[in-house]
């Protein structure tokens, strides 16, 4: 809406407000995942081995809540501003060139097992967030004319 009205400053302000709100909420969720990981997993099973394994995995999920919210909102803001190619290429390349090989390697039983796959996912999400936030903050998206 604000980009259509050519009010770039307002569009940025709204995007940053959304990111701040989402990051605050997701950080709180991450803390809850971390603090209550065993009871959360325990809601679905009473098997001690599953609770132990699931609570470790929930710690990894807690670590990327903040960055995932940045990645999702910055990606959406870029797309809304008409910057669709860069985020799509970055997502594709990071997924296929970084996350998949790293997850497959680290996820091997003789390396780190399931922990390796989740470490790879966490790093992938943090890198996505950093790149999309950098792209949005850099304002190169302002040069894109979405009305052509």
PDB file of C-alpha atoms in Angstrom:
ATOM      1  CA  UNK A   1       0.000   0.000   0.000  1.00  0.00           C
ATOM      2  CA  UNK A   2       2.689   2.499   0.974  1.00  0.00           C
ATOM      3  CA  UNK A   3       4.919   1.541  -1.933  1.00  0.00           C
ATOM      4  CA  UNK A   4       1.995   2.026  -4.302  1.00  0.00           C
ATOM      5  CA  UNK A   5       1.545   5.503  -2.824  1.00  0.00           C
ATOM      6  CA  UNK A   6       5.300   6.072  -3.347  1.00  0.00           C
ATOM      7  CA  UNK A   7       5.749   6.544   0.405  1.00  0.00           C
ATOM      8  CA  UNK A   8       8.939   4.511   0.775  1.00  0.00           C
ATOM      9  CA  UNK A   9       9.790   5.876   4.208  1.00  0.00           C
ATOM     10  CA  UNK A  10       6.431   4.765   5.586  1.00  0.00           C
ATOM     11  CA  UNK A  11       6.757   1.361   3.886  1.00  0.00           C
ATOM     12  CA  UNK A  12      10.124   0.817   5.585  1.00  0.00           C
ATOM     13  CA  UNK A  13       8.754   1.940   8.928  1.00  0.00           C
ATOM     14  CA  UNK A  14       5.827  -0.486   8.681  1.00  0.00           C
ATOM     15  CA  UNK A  15       8.152  -3.334   7.630  1.00  0.00           C
ATOM     16  CA  UNK A  16      10.525  -2.658  10.534  1.00  0.00           C
ATOM     17  CA  UNK A  17       7.596  -2.454  12.966  1.00  0.00           C
ATOM     18  CA  UNK A  18       6.401  -5.830  11.708  1.00  0.00           C
ATOM     19  CA  UNK A  19       9.888  -7.294  12.067  1.00  0.00           C
ATOM     20  CA  UNK A  20      10.212  -5.915  15.596  1.00  0.00           C
ATOM     21  CA  UNK A  21       6.841  -7.324  16.599  1.00  0.00           C
ATOM     22  CA  UNK A  22       7.517 -10.723  15.020  1.00  0.00           C
ATOM     23  CA  UNK A  23      11.038 -10.942  16.462  1.00  0.00           C
ATOM     24  CA  UNK A  24       9.762 -10.115  19.935  1.00  0.00           C
ATOM     25  CA  UNK A  25       7.026 -12.734  19.717  1.00  0.00           C
ATOM     26  CA  UNK A  26       9.257 -15.423  18.216  1.00  0.00           C
ATOM     27  CA  UNK A  27      12.035 -14.763  20.729  1.00  0.00           C
ATOM     28  CA  UNK A  28       9.475 -15.309  23.476  1.00  0.00           C
ATOM     29  CA  UNK A  29       8.342 -18.528  21.766  1.00  0.00           C
ATOM     30  CA  UNK A  30      11.965 -19.641  21.473  1.00  0.00           C
ATOM     31  CA  UNK A  31      12.479 -19.053  25.189  1.00  0.00           C
ATOM     32  CA  UNK A  32       9.332 -21.037  25.957  1.00  0.00           C
ATOM     33  CA  UNK A  33      10.493 -23.849  23.647  1.00  0.00           C
ATOM     34  CA  UNK A  34      13.814 -23.895  25.479  1.00  0.00           C
ATOM     35  CA  UNK A  35      12.502 -23.634  29.033  1.00  0.00           C
ATOM     36  CA  UNK A  36       9.554 -26.009  28.628  1.00  0.00           C
ATOM     37  CA  UNK A  37      11.005 -28.367  26.032  1.00  0.00           C
ATOM     38  CA  UNK A  38      10.470 -31.543  28.062  1.00  0.00           C
ATOM     39  CA  UNK A  39       6.858 -30.803  29.067  1.00  0.00           C
ATOM     40  CA  UNK A  40       6.049 -29.766  25.489  1.00  0.00           C
ATOM     41  CA  UNK A  41       7.344 -33.036  24.060  1.00  0.00           C
ATOM     42  CA  UNK A  42       5.745 -34.880  26.986  1.00  0.00           C
ATOM     43  CA  UNK A  43       2.317 -33.689  25.809  1.00  0.00           C
ATOM     44  CA  UNK A  44       2.666 -36.064  22.851  1.00  0.00           C
ATOM     45  CA  UNK A  45       4.414 -39.081  24.373  1.00  0.00           C
ATOM     46  CA  UNK A  46       5.453 -40.630  27.668  1.00  0.00           C
ATOM     47  CA  UNK A  47       8.413 -42.474  26.146  1.00  0.00           C
ATOM     48  CA  UNK A  48      11.503 -41.181  27.986  1.00  0.00           C
ATOM     49  CA  UNK A  49      13.813 -41.749  24.998  1.00  0.00           C
ATOM     50  CA  UNK A  50      11.533 -39.765  22.681  1.00  0.00           C
ATOM     51  CA  UNK A  51      11.210 -36.959  25.236  1.00  0.00           C
ATOM     52  CA  UNK A  52      14.998 -36.809  25.626  1.00  0.00           C
ATOM     53  CA  UNK A  53      15.638 -36.731  21.864  1.00  0.00           C
ATOM     54  CA  UNK A  54      12.760 -34.356  21.134  1.00  0.00           C
ATOM     55  CA  UNK A  55      13.772 -31.910  23.833  1.00  0.00           C
ATOM     56  CA  UNK A  56      17.243 -31.606  22.301  1.00  0.00           C
ATOM     57  CA  UNK A  57      15.745 -30.969  18.870  1.00  0.00           C
ATOM     58  CA  UNK A  58      13.404 -28.374  20.361  1.00  0.00           C
ATOM     59  CA  UNK A  59      16.495 -26.505  21.593  1.00  0.00           C
ATOM     60  CA  UNK A  60      17.651 -26.159  17.983  1.00  0.00           C
ATOM     61  CA  UNK A  61      14.196 -24.915  17.001  1.00  0.00           C
ATOM     62  CA  UNK A  62      14.368 -22.390  19.846  1.00  0.00           C
ATOM     63  CA  UNK A  63      17.652 -21.064  18.440  1.00  0.00           C
ATOM     64  CA  UNK A  64      16.219 -20.105  15.065  1.00  0.00           C
ATOM     65  CA  UNK A  65      12.872 -18.571  16.039  1.00  0.00           C
ATOM     66  CA  UNK A  66      14.275 -15.025  16.052  1.00  0.00           C
ATOM     67  CA  UNK A  67      16.124 -15.377  12.758  1.00  0.00           C
ATOM     68  CA  UNK A  68      13.243 -17.203  11.089  1.00  0.00           C
ATOM     69  CA  UNK A  69      10.926 -14.286  11.820  1.00  0.00           C
ATOM     70  CA  UNK A  70      13.424 -11.857  10.273  1.00  0.00           C
ATOM     71  CA  UNK A  71      13.889 -14.071   7.221  1.00  0.00           C
ATOM     72  CA  UNK A  72      10.150 -14.463   6.652  1.00  0.00           C
ATOM     73  CA  UNK A  73       9.278 -10.789   7.092  1.00  0.00           C
ATOM     74  CA  UNK A  74      12.261  -9.389   5.177  1.00  0.00           C
ATOM     75  CA  UNK A  75      11.578 -11.851   2.346  1.00  0.00           C
ATOM     76  CA  UNK A  76       7.933 -10.772   2.286  1.00  0.00           C
ATOM     77  CA  UNK A  77       8.831  -7.080   2.366  1.00  0.00           C
ATOM     78  CA  UNK A  78      11.233  -7.546  -0.549  1.00  0.00           C
ATOM     79  CA  UNK A  79       8.607  -9.406  -2.566  1.00  0.00           C
ATOM     80  CA  UNK A  80       6.033  -6.729  -1.765  1.00  0.00           C
ATOM     81  CA  UNK A  81       8.469  -4.112  -3.041  1.00  0.00           C
ATOM     82  CA  UNK A  82       8.865  -6.036  -6.294  1.00  0.00           C
ATOM     83  CA  UNK A  83      12.271  -7.518  -5.472  1.00  0.00           C
ATOM     84  CA  UNK A  84      11.361 -11.114  -6.282  1.00  0.00           C
ATOM     85  CA  UNK A  85      14.332 -12.463  -8.237  1.00  0.00           C
ATOM     86  CA  UNK A  86      17.089 -11.859  -5.672  1.00  0.00           C
ATOM     87  CA  UNK A  87      15.287 -13.526  -2.726  1.00  0.00           C
ATOM     88  CA  UNK A  88      14.210 -16.470  -4.886  1.00  0.00           C
ATOM     89  CA  UNK A  89      17.734 -17.050  -6.212  1.00  0.00           C
ATOM     90  CA  UNK A  90      19.275 -16.712  -2.745  1.00  0.00           C
ATOM     91  CA  UNK A  91      16.742 -19.134  -1.234  1.00  0.00           C
ATOM     92  CA  UNK A  92      17.260 -21.647  -4.021  1.00  0.00           C
ATOM     93  CA  UNK A  93      21.062 -21.430  -3.935  1.00  0.00           C
ATOM     94  CA  UNK A  94      21.345 -21.575  -0.155  1.00  0.00           C
ATOM     95  CA  UNK A  95      18.972 -24.528   0.014  1.00  0.00           C
ATOM     96  CA  UNK A  96      20.636 -26.586  -2.717  1.00  0.00           C
ATOM     97  CA  UNK A  97      24.279 -25.497  -2.420  1.00  0.00           C
ATOM     98  CA  UNK A  98      24.551 -25.030   1.346  1.00  0.00           C
ATOM     99  CA  UNK A  99      21.737 -26.558   3.406  1.00  0.00           C
ATOM    100  CA  UNK A 100      21.152 -29.821   1.556  1.00  0.00           C
ATOM    101  CA  UNK A 101      24.832 -30.892   1.295  1.00  0.00           C
ATOM    102  CA  UNK A 102      25.647 -29.666   4.801  1.00  0.00           C
ATOM    103  CA  UNK A 103      22.538 -31.307   6.269  1.00  0.00           C
ATOM    104  CA  UNK A 104      23.230 -34.583   4.483  1.00  0.00           C
ATOM    105  CA  UNK A 105      26.855 -34.622   5.600  1.00  0.00           C
ATOM    106  CA  UNK A 106      26.389 -33.458   9.196  1.00  0.00           C
ATOM    107  CA  UNK A 107      23.249 -35.591   9.515  1.00  0.00           C
ATOM    108  CA  UNK A 108      25.154 -38.806   8.843  1.00  0.00           C
ATOM    109  CA  UNK A 109      25.208 -41.143  11.825  1.00  0.00           C
ATOM    110  CA  UNK A 110      29.015 -41.265  11.773  1.00  0.00           C
ATOM    111  CA  UNK A 111      29.234 -37.448  11.915  1.00  0.00           C
ATOM    112  CA  UNK A 112      26.596 -35.747  14.112  1.00  0.00           C
ATOM    113  CA  UNK A 113      23.414 -37.624  13.283  1.00  0.00           C
ATOM    114  CA  UNK A 114      20.118 -35.839  13.769  1.00  0.00           C
ATOM    115  CA  UNK A 115      21.944 -33.022  15.576  1.00  0.00           C
ATOM    116  CA  UNK A 116      23.931 -32.290  12.427  1.00  0.00           C
ATOM    117  CA  UNK A 117      20.806 -31.920  10.318  1.00  0.00           C
ATOM    118  CA  UNK A 118      19.303 -29.494  12.820  1.00  0.00           C
ATOM    119  CA  UNK A 119      22.563 -27.555  13.125  1.00  0.00           C
ATOM    120  CA  UNK A 120      22.610 -27.208   9.332  1.00  0.00           C
ATOM    121  CA  UNK A 121      18.978 -26.027   9.339  1.00  0.00           C
ATOM    122  CA  UNK A 122      19.675 -23.494  12.080  1.00  0.00           C
ATOM    123  CA  UNK A 123      22.707 -22.064  10.268  1.00  0.00           C
ATOM    124  CA  UNK A 124      20.772 -21.977   6.975  1.00  0.00           C
ATOM    125  CA  UNK A 125      17.934 -19.978   8.552  1.00  0.00           C
ATOM    126  CA  UNK A 126      20.338 -17.522  10.215  1.00  0.00           C
ATOM    127  CA  UNK A 127      22.163 -16.956   6.909  1.00  0.00           C
ATOM    128  CA  UNK A 128      18.852 -16.454   5.073  1.00  0.00           C
ATOM    129  CA  UNK A 129      17.779 -13.898   7.682  1.00  0.00           C
ATOM    130  CA  UNK A 130      21.066 -12.002   7.472  1.00  0.00           C
ATOM    131  CA  UNK A 131      21.014 -11.811   3.673  1.00  0.00           C
ATOM    132  CA  UNK A 132      17.351 -10.798   3.378  1.00  0.00           C
ATOM    133  CA  UNK A 133      17.659  -8.205   6.147  1.00  0.00           C
ATOM    134  CA  UNK A 134      20.836  -6.816   4.539  1.00  0.00           C
ATOM    135  CA  UNK A 135      19.048  -6.615   1.185  1.00  0.00           C
ATOM    136  CA  UNK A 136      16.026  -4.845   2.682  1.00  0.00           C
ATOM    137  CA  UNK A 137      18.111  -2.438   4.776  1.00  0.00           C
ATOM    138  CA  UNK A 138      20.329  -1.667   1.766  1.00  0.00           C
ATOM    139  CA  UNK A 139      17.352  -0.308  -0.158  1.00  0.00           C
ATOM    140  CA  UNK A 140      18.401  -1.626  -3.575  1.00  0.00           C
ATOM    141  CA  UNK A 141      14.762  -2.726  -3.863  1.00  0.00           C
ATOM    142  CA  UNK A 142      13.805   0.967  -4.172  1.00  0.00           C
ATOM    143  CA  UNK A 143      15.133   0.998  -7.747  1.00  0.00           C
ATOM    144  CA  UNK A 144      12.572  -1.588  -8.846  1.00  0.00           C
ATOM    145  CA  UNK A 145       9.526  -0.131 -10.575  1.00  0.00           C
ATOM    146  CA  UNK A 146       6.643  -2.435  -9.760  1.00  0.00           C
ATOM    147  CA  UNK A 147       4.277  -0.423 -11.969  1.00  0.00           C
ATOM    148  CA  UNK A 148       6.000  -1.005 -15.331  1.00  0.00           C
TER     149      UNK A 148
END
